[in-house]
mmCIF file of C-alpha atoms in Angstrom:
data_model
loop_
_atom_site.group_PDB
_atom_site.id
_atom_site.type_symbol
_atom_site.label_atom_id
_atom_site.label_comp_id
_atom_site.label_asym_id
_atom_site.label_seq_id
_atom_site.Cartn_x
_atom_site.Cartn_y
_atom_site.Cartn_z
ATOM 1 C CA MET A 262 55.003 233.626 96.436
ATOM 2 C CA MET A 263 57.530 235.600 95.146
ATOM 3 C CA ASP A 264 56.582 238.670 92.174
ATOM 4 C CA GLY A 265 58.234 242.407 92.319
ATOM 5 C CA ASN A 266 58.777 242.316 95.818
ATOM 6 C CA ARG A 267 61.261 241.450 97.635
ATOM 7 C CA THR A 268 62.021 237.827 98.783
ATOM 8 C CA THR A 269 61.187 236.520 102.387
ATOM 9 C CA ARG A 270 63.856 235.130 104.557
ATOM 10 C CA ARG A 271 61.143 232.406 104.858
ATOM 11 C CA GLU A 272 60.423 232.606 100.623
ATOM 12 C CA TRP A 273 64.679 231.527 101.485
ATOM 13 C CA LEU A 274 64.548 228.766 104.298
ATOM 14 C CA LEU A 275 62.181 227.007 101.834
ATOM 15 C CA LEU A 276 63.856 226.908 98.938
ATOM 16 C CA CYS A 277 67.242 225.613 101.481
ATOM 17 C CA ALA A 278 65.161 222.865 102.290
ATOM 18 C CA ALA A 279 64.423 222.012 98.902
ATOM 19 C CA ALA A 280 68.023 222.347 97.323
ATOM 20 C CA GLY A 281 69.244 219.197 97.930
ATOM 21 C CA ALA A 282 66.387 217.365 96.763
ATOM 22 C CA SER A 283 66.006 218.561 93.334
ATOM 23 C CA GLY A 284 69.298 216.170 93.028
ATOM 24 C CA VAL A 285 84.251 219.017 87.777
ATOM 25 C CA LEU A 286 83.655 223.310 87.665
ATOM 26 C CA VAL A 287 86.388 224.560 85.433
ATOM 27 C CA ARG A 288 85.418 227.694 87.503
ATOM 28 C CA THR A 289 82.976 229.228 90.344
ATOM 29 C CA ALA A 290 82.046 231.836 91.400
ATOM 30 C CA ASP A 291 84.016 232.630 94.156
ATOM 31 C CA ALA A 292 85.922 235.542 95.677
ATOM 32 C CA ALA A 293 87.682 235.727 92.601
ATOM 33 C CA GLU A 294 88.762 239.936 91.952
ATOM 34 C CA ARG A 295 87.604 239.580 88.109
ATOM 35 C CA PRO A 296 83.840 238.075 86.974
ATOM 36 C CA VAL A 297 83.189 234.898 85.898
ATOM 37 C CA PRO A 298 81.146 235.085 83.003
ATOM 38 C CA ALA A 299 77.043 233.947 83.573
ATOM 39 C CA VAL A 300 77.220 230.045 81.933
ATOM 40 C CA SER A 301 80.904 229.408 83.647
ATOM 41 C CA VAL A 302 79.093 229.324 86.896
ATOM 42 C CA VAL A 303 76.111 227.637 86.650
ATOM 43 C CA ASP A 304 75.199 224.977 89.074
ATOM 44 C CA HIS A 305 71.850 224.196 87.334
ATOM 45 C CA LEU A 306 69.090 225.593 85.748
ATOM 46 C CA LEU A 307 64.964 225.833 87.253
ATOM 47 C CA LEU A 308 61.763 224.733 84.468
ATOM 48 C CA GLY A 309 58.709 225.843 86.277
ATOM 49 C CA VAL A 310 56.027 223.680 84.533
ATOM 50 C CA SER A 311 52.362 222.534 85.423
ATOM 51 C CA ASP A 312 52.260 219.651 85.735
ATOM 52 C CA LEU A 313 55.899 217.379 85.931
ATOM 53 C CA ASP A 314 54.600 214.199 82.585
ATOM 54 C CA VAL A 315 53.440 216.737 80.297
ATOM 55 C CA GLY A 316 57.449 218.891 81.748
ATOM 56 C CA VAL A 317 59.137 215.930 81.245
ATOM 57 C CA ALA A 318 56.852 215.470 77.936
ATOM 58 C CA TRP A 319 57.713 218.965 76.244
ATOM 59 C CA PHE A 320 60.977 218.254 76.764
ATOM 60 C CA GLU A 321 62.088 215.045 75.919
ATOM 61 C CA LYS A 322 60.072 216.024 72.346
ATOM 62 C CA ALA A 323 62.269 219.022 71.771
ATOM 63 C CA THR A 324 65.686 217.648 73.558
ATOM 64 C CA GLY A 325 65.681 213.879 73.298
ATOM 65 C CA VAL A 326 66.244 213.165 76.448
ATOM 66 C CA LYS A 327 63.870 212.454 78.815
ATOM 67 C CA ALA A 328 64.382 213.602 82.788
ATOM 68 C CA VAL A 329 64.608 210.644 85.265
ATOM 69 C CA PHE A 330 62.369 211.938 88.450
ATOM 70 C CA GLY A 331 63.973 213.453 91.079
ATOM 71 C CA GLY A 332 62.118 213.217 94.385
ATOM 72 C CA THR A 333 59.413 215.630 95.731
ATOM 73 C CA HIS A 334 60.025 218.736 98.266
ATOM 74 C CA PRO A 335 57.708 218.099 101.744
ATOM 75 C CA GLY A 336 56.190 220.832 102.900
ATOM 76 C CA MET A 337 57.247 223.163 99.865
ATOM 77 C CA GLY A 338 54.581 221.479 96.932
ATOM 78 C CA THR A 339 57.146 220.776 94.273
ATOM 79 C CA ARG A 340 58.307 217.643 92.925
ATOM 80 C CA ASN A 341 61.118 216.897 90.252
ATOM 81 C CA ALA A 342 62.920 216.087 87.183
ATOM 82 C CA LEU A 343 66.637 216.206 86.872
ATOM 83 C CA VAL A 344 68.644 215.817 83.408
ATOM 84 C CA SER A 345 72.109 216.480 83.131
ATOM 85 C CA LEU A 346 73.646 219.954 80.950
ATOM 86 C CA GLY A 347 77.413 218.359 81.093
ATOM 87 C CA GLY A 348 80.166 218.716 83.046
ATOM 88 C CA LYS A 349 78.408 219.808 87.163
ATOM 89 C CA ARG A 350 75.596 220.821 85.748
ATOM 90 C CA TYR A 351 72.436 220.147 85.687
ATOM 91 C CA LEU A 352 67.750 221.163 84.419
ATOM 92 C CA GLU A 353 65.536 220.662 87.169
ATOM 93 C CA ILE A 354 61.884 221.004 85.654
ATOM 94 C CA LEU A 355 60.533 221.969 88.977
ATOM 95 C CA ALA A 356 56.640 221.102 89.204
ATOM 96 C CA PRO A 357 53.802 221.157 91.629
ATOM 97 C CA ASP A 358 53.329 218.155 93.877
ATOM 98 C CA PRO A 359 49.567 216.971 93.372
ATOM 99 C CA ALA A 360 49.858 214.438 96.284
ATOM 100 C CA GLN A 361 50.848 217.880 99.047
ATOM 101 C CA THR A 362 47.511 220.224 99.982
ATOM 102 C CA ALA A 363 50.141 223.194 100.677
ATOM 103 C CA PHE A 364 52.272 225.385 98.356
ATOM 104 C CA ASN A 365 54.915 227.445 99.373
ATOM 105 C CA PHE A 366 57.697 227.375 96.775
ATOM 106 C CA ARG A 367 58.914 231.397 95.672
ATOM 107 C CA ILE A 368 58.323 231.165 92.699
ATOM 108 C CA ASP A 369 53.937 229.906 92.098
ATOM 109 C CA VAL A 370 54.152 227.803 88.526
ATOM 110 C CA ARG A 371 51.072 226.354 89.769
ATOM 111 C CA GLU A 372 49.704 228.855 86.578
ATOM 112 C CA LEU A 373 51.953 228.727 84.396
ATOM 113 C CA LYS A 374 51.094 227.757 80.290
ATOM 114 C CA GLU A 375 53.555 226.321 79.341
ATOM 115 C CA PRO A 376 57.541 225.176 80.335
ATOM 116 C CA ARG A 377 59.663 228.468 81.731
ATOM 117 C CA LEU A 378 62.875 229.126 82.842
ATOM 118 C CA VAL A 379 62.518 230.548 86.575
ATOM 119 C CA ASN A 380 65.153 230.890 88.599
ATOM 120 C CA TRP A 381 69.004 229.285 88.252
ATOM 121 C CA ALA A 382 71.470 228.635 90.479
ATOM 122 C CA ALA A 383 74.996 229.249 90.670
ATOM 123 C CA ALA A 384 78.008 227.309 92.277
ATOM 124 C CA ALA A 385 80.131 227.905 94.584
ATOM 125 C CA THR A 386 83.743 226.144 96.402
ATOM 126 C CA ASP A 387 83.885 229.211 98.340
ATOM 127 C CA ILE A 388 79.976 230.300 99.339
ATOM 128 C CA GLU A 389 81.648 231.403 102.657
ATOM 129 C CA ALA A 390 84.424 233.916 100.910
ATOM 130 C CA VAL A 391 80.737 234.337 98.119
ATOM 131 C CA ALA A 392 79.143 235.684 101.224
ATOM 132 C CA LYS A 393 82.135 238.265 102.772
ATOM 133 C CA LYS A 394 82.476 239.527 98.891
ATOM 134 C CA ALA A 395 78.716 240.063 98.658
ATOM 135 C CA ARG A 396 78.458 242.359 101.903
ATOM 136 C CA LYS A 397 81.129 244.304 101.488
ATOM 137 C CA THR A 398 79.133 245.452 98.486
ATOM 138 C CA GLY A 399 76.337 246.322 100.569
ATOM 139 C CA TYR A 400 73.942 243.233 99.846
ATOM 140 C CA GLU A 401 71.480 241.953 102.641
ATOM 141 C CA LEU A 402 71.601 237.978 102.011
ATOM 142 C CA PHE A 403 69.845 234.823 103.996
ATOM 143 C CA GLY A 404 72.779 232.168 104.693
ATOM 144 C CA PRO A 405 75.511 230.658 104.092
ATOM 145 C CA GLN A 406 72.536 227.967 105.078
ATOM 146 C CA PRO A 407 73.714 224.993 106.166
ATOM 147 C CA GLY A 408 70.935 221.713 104.608
ATOM 148 C CA SER A 409 70.787 218.346 103.722
ATOM 149 C CA ARG A 410 68.420 215.789 102.841
ATOM 150 C CA GLU A 411 69.007 211.169 103.369
ATOM 151 C CA ARG A 412 68.884 210.007 99.077
ATOM 152 C CA PRO A 413 66.740 206.309 98.730
ATOM 153 C CA ASP A 414 70.149 204.433 98.899
ATOM 154 C CA GLY A 415 70.534 206.041 102.413
ATOM 155 C CA ARG A 416 73.364 207.660 102.311
ATOM 156 C CA THR A 417 72.866 211.940 102.954
ATOM 157 C CA LEU A 418 73.554 214.709 100.596
ATOM 158 C CA ARG A 419 74.664 217.381 102.066
ATOM 159 C CA TRP A 420 75.175 221.122 100.712
ATOM 160 C CA LYS A 421 75.380 224.877 101.836
ATOM 161 C CA LEU A 422 73.186 227.881 100.565
ATOM 162 C CA LEU A 423 73.556 230.929 100.072
ATOM 163 C CA GLY A 424 70.547 233.249 99.154
ATOM 164 C CA VAL A 425 70.928 237.172 98.481
ATOM 165 C CA MET A 426 67.790 239.880 99.227
ATOM 166 C CA HIS A 427 67.002 241.514 96.242
ATOM 167 C CA ASP A 428 63.985 243.749 94.636
ATOM 168 C CA LEU A 429 64.390 241.728 91.304
ATOM 169 C CA GLY A 430 61.517 239.344 91.203
ATOM 170 C CA ALA A 431 59.114 240.339 87.738
ATOM 171 C CA ASP A 432 56.347 238.840 86.003
ATOM 172 C CA GLY A 433 57.428 235.295 87.588
ATOM 173 C CA ILE A 434 61.065 235.278 87.179
ATOM 174 C CA ASP A 435 64.130 235.615 89.599
ATOM 175 C CA PRO A 436 66.780 236.563 87.576
ATOM 176 C CA ILE A 437 69.734 236.613 91.170
ATOM 177 C CA PRO A 438 70.924 232.697 91.147
ATOM 178 C CA PHE A 439 70.709 231.894 94.806
ATOM 179 C CA PHE A 440 74.516 230.404 95.175
ATOM 180 C CA ILE A 441 75.665 227.067 95.959
ATOM 181 C CA GLU A 442 77.954 224.605 97.602
ATOM 182 C CA TRP A 443 77.561 221.244 97.617
ATOM 183 C CA ALA A 444 80.332 218.314 100.248
ATOM 184 C CA ALA A 445 83.124 217.327 99.888
ATOM 185 C CA ASP A 446 81.517 214.145 99.635
ATOM 186 C CA ALA A 447 78.171 214.786 97.644
ATOM 187 C CA VAL A 448 77.373 213.228 94.625
ATOM 188 C CA HIS A 449 76.302 215.930 92.413
ATOM 189 C CA PRO A 450 72.528 215.905 90.700
ATOM 190 C CA SER A 451 74.148 215.855 86.916
ATOM 191 C CA ARG A 452 76.220 212.481 87.805
ATOM 192 C CA GLU A 453 73.503 210.575 88.287
ATOM 193 C CA SER A 454 70.621 212.361 85.902
ATOM 194 C CA PRO A 455 69.906 210.833 81.900
ATOM 195 C CA THR A 456 73.180 212.952 79.335
ATOM 196 C CA GLY A 457 72.589 213.887 76.599
ATOM 197 C CA CYS A 458 72.462 217.614 76.467
ATOM 198 C CA GLU A 459 75.438 220.511 76.999
ATOM 199 C CA LEU A 460 74.428 224.129 78.353
ATOM 200 C CA THR A 461 76.020 226.299 75.664
ATOM 201 C CA SER A 462 74.636 229.879 76.675
ATOM 202 C CA LEU A 463 72.525 232.190 79.578
ATOM 203 C CA GLU A 464 71.277 235.084 78.239
ATOM 204 C CA ILE A 465 69.211 237.291 81.077
ATOM 205 C CA GLU A 466 66.665 240.002 79.477
ATOM 206 C CA HIS A 467 64.461 242.477 82.285
ATOM 207 C CA PRO A 468 63.155 245.792 82.480
ATOM 208 C CA ARG A 469 65.809 247.174 85.109
ATOM 209 C CA SER A 470 68.734 244.752 83.321
ATOM 210 C CA ALA A 471 71.462 247.960 84.764
ATOM 211 C CA ALA A 472 70.723 246.765 88.461
ATOM 212 C CA VAL A 473 70.789 243.577 87.842
ATOM 213 C CA LYS A 474 74.077 243.639 86.299
ATOM 214 C CA LYS A 475 74.666 245.876 89.036
ATOM 215 C CA THR A 476 73.818 242.264 91.167
ATOM 216 C CA LEU A 477 75.909 240.184 89.839
ATOM 217 C CA ALA A 478 78.983 241.845 89.175
ATOM 218 C CA ALA A 479 79.022 242.313 92.542
ATOM 219 C CA LEU A 480 78.122 238.651 93.147
ATOM 220 C CA GLY A 481 81.343 238.188 90.651
ATOM 221 C CA ILE A 482 79.623 236.363 88.417
ATOM 222 C CA ALA A 483 79.652 238.723 84.159
ATOM 223 C CA ALA A 484 76.151 238.919 82.100
ATOM 224 C CA ASP A 485 75.780 241.064 79.956
ATOM 225 C CA VAL A 486 71.486 241.514 80.738
ATOM 226 C CA ARG A 487 69.463 243.058 77.800
ATOM 227 C CA LYS A 488 66.203 245.116 78.279
ATOM 228 C CA GLY A 489 63.356 244.540 78.369
ATOM 229 C CA LYS A 490 59.584 245.478 78.949
ATOM 230 C CA VAL A 491 59.809 241.451 80.937
ATOM 231 C CA ALA A 492 62.133 239.966 83.332
ATOM 232 C CA ARG A 493 63.206 236.831 81.065
ATOM 233 C CA LEU A 494 66.155 234.104 81.298
ATOM 234 C CA THR A 495 66.728 231.959 78.223
ATOM 235 C CA ALA A 496 69.248 229.687 77.962
ATOM 236 C CA THR A 497 70.642 227.709 74.820
ATOM 237 C CA LEU A 498 71.263 223.483 74.238
ATOM 238 C CA SER A 499 72.906 221.225 72.256
ATOM 239 C CA GLY A 500 71.468 218.288 72.320
ATOM 240 C CA PRO A 501 70.589 214.779 70.055
ATOM 241 C CA LYS A 502 68.142 217.113 67.931
ATOM 242 C CA GLY A 503 70.326 219.688 67.917
ATOM 243 C CA THR A 504 70.252 223.825 69.529
ATOM 244 C CA VAL A 505 66.977 223.966 71.805
ATOM 245 C CA THR A 506 66.515 227.404 72.966
ATOM 246 C CA LEU A 507 64.879 227.465 76.899
ATOM 247 C CA ARG A 508 63.063 231.379 78.244
#
């Protein structure tokens, strides 16, 4: 499980295996010289919950939009439900799968008392360029790693995943995104998820704010990271019931 220690390669392999099961970007975090605002590169946000049905009900009560079941992650011990966040962005409500005996997801959501944003994914149209830029600044990477899964309709979703090895995970939160590049023929999960919510902002708080900001900048992402006693991701959504804040 992820805590303050360095994320392992095995944990990134498990994440890669599930990326596609968790489901027109104007800008993406590629190799541009000028960093892109974090909210502009979001592919999806991960909202951890200890019980999927409870999480779906909680989100519907808060926003007026009911998430649709997305699928299970065999071998990881998790399952999810999805909601579009406007454009090619979506929210993944991630919970333990009671039908699986082992739990191997790198962030332990089983003991959460309430829904919490635990990580996020950044979209990339040229993931190789993102990797090249990160390596030049000295970061150890996992990937780019190809992945795929078969949809219920028989079609295959394909993607590439890139993870950044770091030691900034704290308080059950990973502030550094992983990168995902969907295949040209892939149907993005946001297109088949319930609509009504729009992501308007993404903020980061962390005890080591300077290190988080530096890592994000090396990946081509600009973020105003506030210093705080605990790590926290905060997303603001607009929806049928007005403004909703996810933390």
